[in-house]
Amino acid sequence: MAAIAEFRAFLAASLVTPVERTRTESVSARRRRRVVVGVTVVLGAVGLGLALAVRPGDPLFYLASLGVALLWIAGAIVSGPLHLGAARTRSGDTSLGLLQGFLLGLLLLAVFLVGALVVAQVPILRGPVEGLLDHARYGALWVVALVTAVNGIAEELFFRGAVYAALPPRINALGSTALYAASTLFSGVLLLTFAAICLGLLTAAQRRVTGGVLGPIASHLTWSMGMLFLLPPVFSLGG
C-alpha cells in the first residue's frame, strides 16, 4: 500500500498539480505565435511524410529528418519566448523536472513494449511497424540515434513550447496533442499517429504542470531512445 501511495503522489506531482507561476503574453504576441504555428505545422507534416517515404538505408532519410527537426526548432524560436519550466519535489521545493520526465518516459516505454508483443501477432499492424524499424536496421545505428534525439528535442520545443503557448488555456493540452498527432498523418502509419497521441498527452500534462519544455523533453528522449534500442528485439520476440 505504501508503494501505491508513493506512486499516486508521484503522478499527482508530475502530471496533475501545476507549479505556481505568473506569466502573461499580449494579444499580438499570441497572434504571432498562432500564425507561425499554423505555417510550421503544415510544412512539418509534409516534410515528415516525405522523410518517412525515403527508402530505408538511404542517406537522404537522415538529411530529410534533420530538416524536419530544424523546421520545428525554427518555428519554436520564431513564435516567441520558450521556458524550461519547474517541477514540484516531494520536499516542497522545485526542480527542473528532469527526473520526473525520465521516470514518466520509462513508464510510457514499458507500456509500449508490452503493446509491441501484441502488435507483433497481428499481420496488418506488424507490417507498418516493420517498415519503420527498417530505417534503424539498414542504417548506421548511431546516426539514427542522433537523428532520433534531435527530432525529439525539436518536437517538444515546438509542440509543447510554441503550440501549447499559442492555444487558449482551456484547450492547449488537447489542442497541442491533436496538432502533434496530425503532423504524423502524412506518414501513412496509423501506429505512429497513435504513439504521437499517447506521447503528446503525457508531455502536454507535464507542460501544464511545469510550465516549460524541459520535463517533456526528458520524457520524449527516454521514450524514443528506449523504443529505438528495445523495440526491435521485443518485436522479434513477439513475432
CSV table of C-alpha atoms in Angstrom, one decimal:
chain,number,residue,atom,x,y,z
A,1,MET,CA,0.0,0.0,0.0
A,2,ALA,CA,2.9,2.4,0.7
A,3,ALA,CA,4.3,1.8,-2.7
A,4,ILE,CA,0.9,2.6,-4.3
A,5,ALA,CA,0.6,5.7,-2.3
A,6,GLU,CA,4.0,6.8,-3.4
A,7,PHE,CA,3.2,6.1,-7.0
A,8,ARG,CA,-0.1,8.1,-6.8
A,9,ALA,CA,1.8,11.0,-5.1
A,10,PHE,CA,4.4,11.0,-7.9
A,11,LEU,CA,1.7,11.1,-10.6
A,12,ALA,CA,-0.1,13.9,-8.8
A,13,ALA,CA,3.1,16.0,-8.5
A,14,SER,CA,4.3,15.3,-12.1
A,15,LEU,CA,1.0,15.3,-14.1
A,16,VAL,CA,-1.8,16.9,-12.1
A,17,THR,CA,-0.9,19.7,-9.7
A,18,PRO,CA,0.6,22.8,-11.5
A,19,VAL,CA,3.6,24.6,-10.1
A,20,GLU,CA,2.6,28.2,-9.3
A,21,ARG,CA,3.8,30.8,-11.8
A,22,THR,CA,2.9,34.2,-13.1
A,23,ARG,CA,3.3,34.6,-16.9
A,24,THR,CA,1.4,36.8,-19.3
A,25,GLU,CA,1.5,37.4,-23.0
A,26,SER,CA,0.0,40.1,-25.1
A,27,VAL,CA,-2.7,39.5,-27.6
A,28,SER,CA,-0.4,40.5,-30.5
A,29,ALA,CA,2.3,38.1,-29.3
A,30,ARG,CA,-0.2,35.2,-29.1
A,31,ARG,CA,-1.5,36.1,-32.6
A,32,ARG,CA,2.1,35.9,-33.9
A,33,ARG,CA,2.5,32.5,-32.3
A,34,ARG,CA,-0.6,31.2,-34.0
A,35,VAL,CA,0.4,32.4,-37.4
A,36,VAL,CA,3.9,30.9,-37.1
A,37,VAL,CA,2.5,27.6,-35.6
A,38,GLY,CA,0.0,27.2,-38.4
A,39,VAL,CA,2.5,27.6,-41.1
A,40,THR,CA,5.1,25.4,-39.4
A,41,VAL,CA,2.6,22.5,-38.7
A,42,VAL,CA,1.7,22.3,-42.3
A,43,LEU,CA,5.3,22.4,-43.6
A,44,GLY,CA,6.5,20.0,-40.9
A,45,ALA,CA,3.7,17.4,-41.6
A,46,VAL,CA,4.5,17.4,-45.3
A,47,GLY,CA,8.3,17.2,-44.5
A,48,LEU,CA,7.8,14.3,-42.1
A,49,GLY,CA,5.7,12.4,-44.7
A,50,LEU,CA,8.4,12.8,-47.3
A,51,ALA,CA,11.2,11.8,-44.9
A,52,LEU,CA,9.4,8.5,-44.0
A,53,ALA,CA,8.8,7.8,-47.7
A,54,VAL,CA,12.6,7.6,-48.3
A,55,ARG,CA,13.9,4.1,-48.9
A,56,PRO,CA,15.4,2.6,-45.6
A,57,GLY,CA,19.2,3.0,-45.6
A,58,ASP,CA,19.2,5.9,-48.0
A,59,PRO,CA,21.3,8.8,-46.5
A,60,LEU,CA,18.6,11.2,-47.7
A,61,PHE,CA,16.4,9.9,-44.9
A,62,TYR,CA,18.8,11.4,-42.3
A,63,LEU,CA,19.0,14.7,-44.1
A,64,ALA,CA,15.3,14.9,-44.5
A,65,SER,CA,14.6,14.0,-40.9
A,66,LEU,CA,17.1,16.6,-39.6
A,67,GLY,CA,15.5,19.1,-42.0
A,68,VAL,CA,12.1,18.5,-40.3
A,69,ALA,CA,13.8,18.9,-36.9
A,70,LEU,CA,15.3,22.2,-37.9
A,71,LEU,CA,11.9,23.3,-39.1
A,72,TRP,CA,10.3,22.5,-35.7
A,73,ILE,CA,13.1,24.4,-33.9
A,74,ALA,CA,12.9,27.4,-36.2
A,75,GLY,CA,9.1,27.6,-35.7
A,76,ALA,CA,9.5,27.3,-32.0
A,77,ILE,CA,12.1,30.1,-31.8
A,78,VAL,CA,10.3,32.5,-34.2
A,79,SER,CA,7.0,32.0,-32.4
A,80,GLY,CA,8.2,33.7,-29.2
A,81,PRO,CA,9.9,33.0,-25.8
A,82,LEU,CA,10.3,29.5,-24.6
A,83,HIS,CA,10.5,28.4,-21.0
A,84,LEU,CA,12.3,25.5,-19.3
A,85,GLY,CA,9.7,25.2,-16.5
A,86,ALA,CA,9.9,23.9,-13.0
A,87,ALA,CA,8.6,20.7,-11.2
A,88,ARG,CA,7.5,20.2,-7.7
A,89,THR,CA,9.6,17.9,-5.5
A,90,ARG,CA,8.4,15.7,-2.6
A,91,SER,CA,10.0,18.1,-0.1
A,92,GLY,CA,8.0,21.0,-1.4
A,93,ASP,CA,10.9,22.6,-3.3
A,94,THR,CA,11.1,22.9,-7.1
A,95,SER,CA,13.4,21.3,-9.6
A,96,LEU,CA,13.9,21.3,-13.4
A,97,GLY,CA,11.7,18.2,-13.7
A,98,LEU,CA,14.4,16.0,-15.4
A,99,LEU,CA,14.0,13.1,-13.1
A,100,GLN,CA,10.2,13.2,-13.3
A,101,GLY,CA,10.4,13.3,-17.1
A,102,PHE,CA,12.8,10.4,-17.1
A,103,LEU,CA,10.5,8.2,-14.9
A,104,LEU,CA,7.4,9.1,-16.9
A,105,GLY,CA,9.2,8.3,-20.1
A,106,LEU,CA,10.2,4.9,-18.7
A,107,LEU,CA,6.5,4.2,-17.7
A,108,LEU,CA,5.3,5.0,-21.2
A,109,LEU,CA,8.1,3.0,-22.7
A,110,ALA,CA,7.2,-0.1,-20.7
A,111,VAL,CA,3.5,0.2,-21.8
A,112,PHE,CA,4.6,0.4,-25.5
A,113,LEU,CA,7.0,-2.5,-25.3
A,114,VAL,CA,4.2,-4.7,-23.8
A,115,GLY,CA,1.9,-3.5,-26.5
A,116,ALA,CA,4.6,-4.4,-29.1
A,117,LEU,CA,4.3,-8.0,-28.1
A,118,VAL,CA,0.6,-7.9,-29.1
A,119,VAL,CA,1.1,-5.9,-32.3
A,120,ALA,CA,3.7,-8.4,-33.4
A,121,GLN,CA,1.0,-11.0,-33.5
A,122,VAL,CA,-1.3,-9.0,-35.9
A,123,PRO,CA,0.0,-9.0,-39.5
A,124,ILE,CA,-2.0,-5.9,-40.6
A,125,LEU,CA,-0.3,-3.9,-37.7
A,126,ARG,CA,3.1,-5.6,-37.8
A,127,GLY,CA,3.8,-4.6,-41.4
A,128,PRO,CA,3.9,-0.8,-40.9
A,129,VAL,CA,6.0,-1.2,-37.8
A,130,GLU,CA,8.5,-3.3,-39.6
A,131,GLY,CA,8.7,-0.6,-42.2
A,132,LEU,CA,9.6,2.0,-39.6
A,133,LEU,CA,12.1,-0.4,-38.0
A,134,ASP,CA,13.9,-0.8,-41.3
A,135,HIS,CA,15.3,2.7,-41.1
A,136,ALA,CA,17.2,1.6,-38.0
A,137,ARG,CA,18.1,-1.9,-39.3
A,138,TYR,CA,19.6,-0.7,-42.6
A,139,GLY,CA,21.3,2.5,-41.4
A,140,ALA,CA,24.1,3.4,-39.1
A,141,LEU,CA,22.5,3.0,-35.6
A,142,TRP,CA,24.5,5.9,-34.1
A,143,VAL,CA,23.3,8.2,-36.8
A,144,VAL,CA,19.7,7.0,-36.4
A,145,ALA,CA,20.0,7.6,-32.6
A,146,LEU,CA,21.4,11.1,-33.1
A,147,VAL,CA,18.5,12.0,-35.5
A,148,THR,CA,16.0,10.5,-33.1
A,149,ALA,CA,17.4,12.6,-30.2
A,150,VAL,CA,17.5,15.8,-32.2
A,151,ASN,CA,13.9,15.3,-33.5
A,152,GLY,CA,12.6,14.5,-30.0
A,153,ILE,CA,14.1,17.8,-28.7
A,154,ALA,CA,12.8,19.7,-31.7
A,155,GLU,CA,9.3,18.3,-31.4
A,156,GLU,CA,9.0,19.2,-27.8
A,157,LEU,CA,10.3,22.8,-28.3
A,158,PHE,CA,7.7,23.3,-31.0
A,159,PHE,CA,4.6,21.3,-29.8
A,160,ARG,CA,4.9,21.7,-26.1
A,161,GLY,CA,6.6,25.1,-26.4
A,162,ALA,CA,5.2,27.2,-29.2
A,163,VAL,CA,2.0,25.3,-30.0
A,164,TYR,CA,0.9,24.9,-26.3
A,165,ALA,CA,1.6,28.6,-25.7
A,166,ALA,CA,-0.3,29.7,-28.8
A,167,LEU,CA,-3.6,28.0,-27.9
A,168,PRO,CA,-6.2,29.1,-25.4
A,169,PRO,CA,-5.6,27.7,-21.9
A,170,ARG,CA,-8.8,25.6,-21.9
A,171,ILE,CA,-7.7,23.6,-24.9
A,172,ASN,CA,-3.9,23.9,-25.1
A,173,ALA,CA,-3.2,20.4,-23.8
A,174,LEU,CA,-5.6,18.6,-26.1
A,175,GLY,CA,-5.1,21.0,-28.9
A,176,SER,CA,-1.3,20.7,-29.0
A,177,THR,CA,-1.7,16.9,-28.8
A,178,ALA,CA,-4.1,16.9,-31.7
A,179,LEU,CA,-1.8,19.0,-33.9
A,180,TYR,CA,1.2,16.8,-32.9
A,181,ALA,CA,-0.8,13.7,-34.0
A,182,ALA,CA,-2.0,15.4,-37.2
A,183,SER,CA,1.6,16.2,-38.2
A,184,THR,CA,2.2,12.4,-38.5
A,185,LEU,CA,-0.8,11.7,-40.7
A,186,PHE,CA,1.1,12.1,-44.0
A,187,SER,CA,3.4,9.3,-42.9
A,188,GLY,CA,0.6,6.9,-43.6
A,189,VAL,CA,1.4,4.9,-40.4
A,190,LEU,CA,-1.5,4.9,-38.1
A,191,LEU,CA,0.5,3.4,-35.2
A,192,LEU,CA,2.9,6.3,-35.5
A,193,THR,CA,-0.1,8.6,-35.1
A,194,PHE,CA,-1.3,6.6,-32.1
A,195,ALA,CA,2.1,6.9,-30.5
A,196,ALA,CA,2.0,10.6,-31.1
A,197,ILE,CA,-1.3,10.9,-29.3
A,198,CYS,CA,-0.1,8.9,-26.2
A,199,LEU,CA,3.2,10.8,-26.0
A,200,GLY,CA,1.5,14.1,-26.7
A,201,LEU,CA,-1.0,13.6,-23.9
A,202,LEU,CA,1.8,12.7,-21.4
A,203,THR,CA,4.1,15.6,-22.3
A,204,ALA,CA,1.2,18.1,-22.5
A,205,ALA,CA,0.2,17.2,-19.0
A,206,GLN,CA,3.9,17.8,-17.9
A,207,ARG,CA,3.9,21.1,-19.8
A,208,ARG,CA,0.7,22.1,-17.9
A,209,VAL,CA,2.3,21.3,-14.5
A,210,THR,CA,5.8,22.6,-15.1
A,211,GLY,CA,5.1,25.5,-17.4
A,212,GLY,CA,8.1,24.6,-19.6
A,213,VAL,CA,9.6,22.1,-22.1
A,214,LEU,CA,12.5,20.5,-20.1
A,215,GLY,CA,10.4,17.8,-18.4
A,216,PRO,CA,8.6,16.9,-21.7
A,217,ILE,CA,12.0,16.7,-23.5
A,218,ALA,CA,13.3,14.3,-20.8
A,219,SER,CA,10.2,12.1,-21.2
A,220,HIS,CA,10.3,12.2,-25.0
A,221,LEU,CA,14.0,11.3,-25.2
A,222,THR,CA,13.6,8.5,-22.7
A,223,TRP,CA,10.7,7.0,-24.6
A,224,SER,CA,12.1,7.5,-28.1
A,225,MET,CA,15.6,6.2,-27.4
A,226,GLY,CA,14.2,3.3,-25.5
A,227,MET,CA,11.9,2.4,-28.4
A,228,LEU,CA,14.8,2.7,-30.8
A,229,PHE,CA,17.0,0.2,-29.0
A,230,LEU,CA,14.5,-2.1,-27.3
A,231,LEU,CA,11.6,-2.2,-29.8
A,232,PRO,CA,13.4,-4.3,-32.4
A,233,PRO,CA,14.3,-7.2,-30.1
A,234,VAL,CA,10.9,-7.1,-28.3
A,235,PHE,CA,9.1,-7.1,-31.6
A,236,SER,CA,11.1,-10.0,-32.9
A,237,LEU,CA,10.3,-11.9,-29.6
A,238,GLY,CA,6.6,-11.2,-30.1
A,239,GLY,CA,6.7,-12.5,-33.7
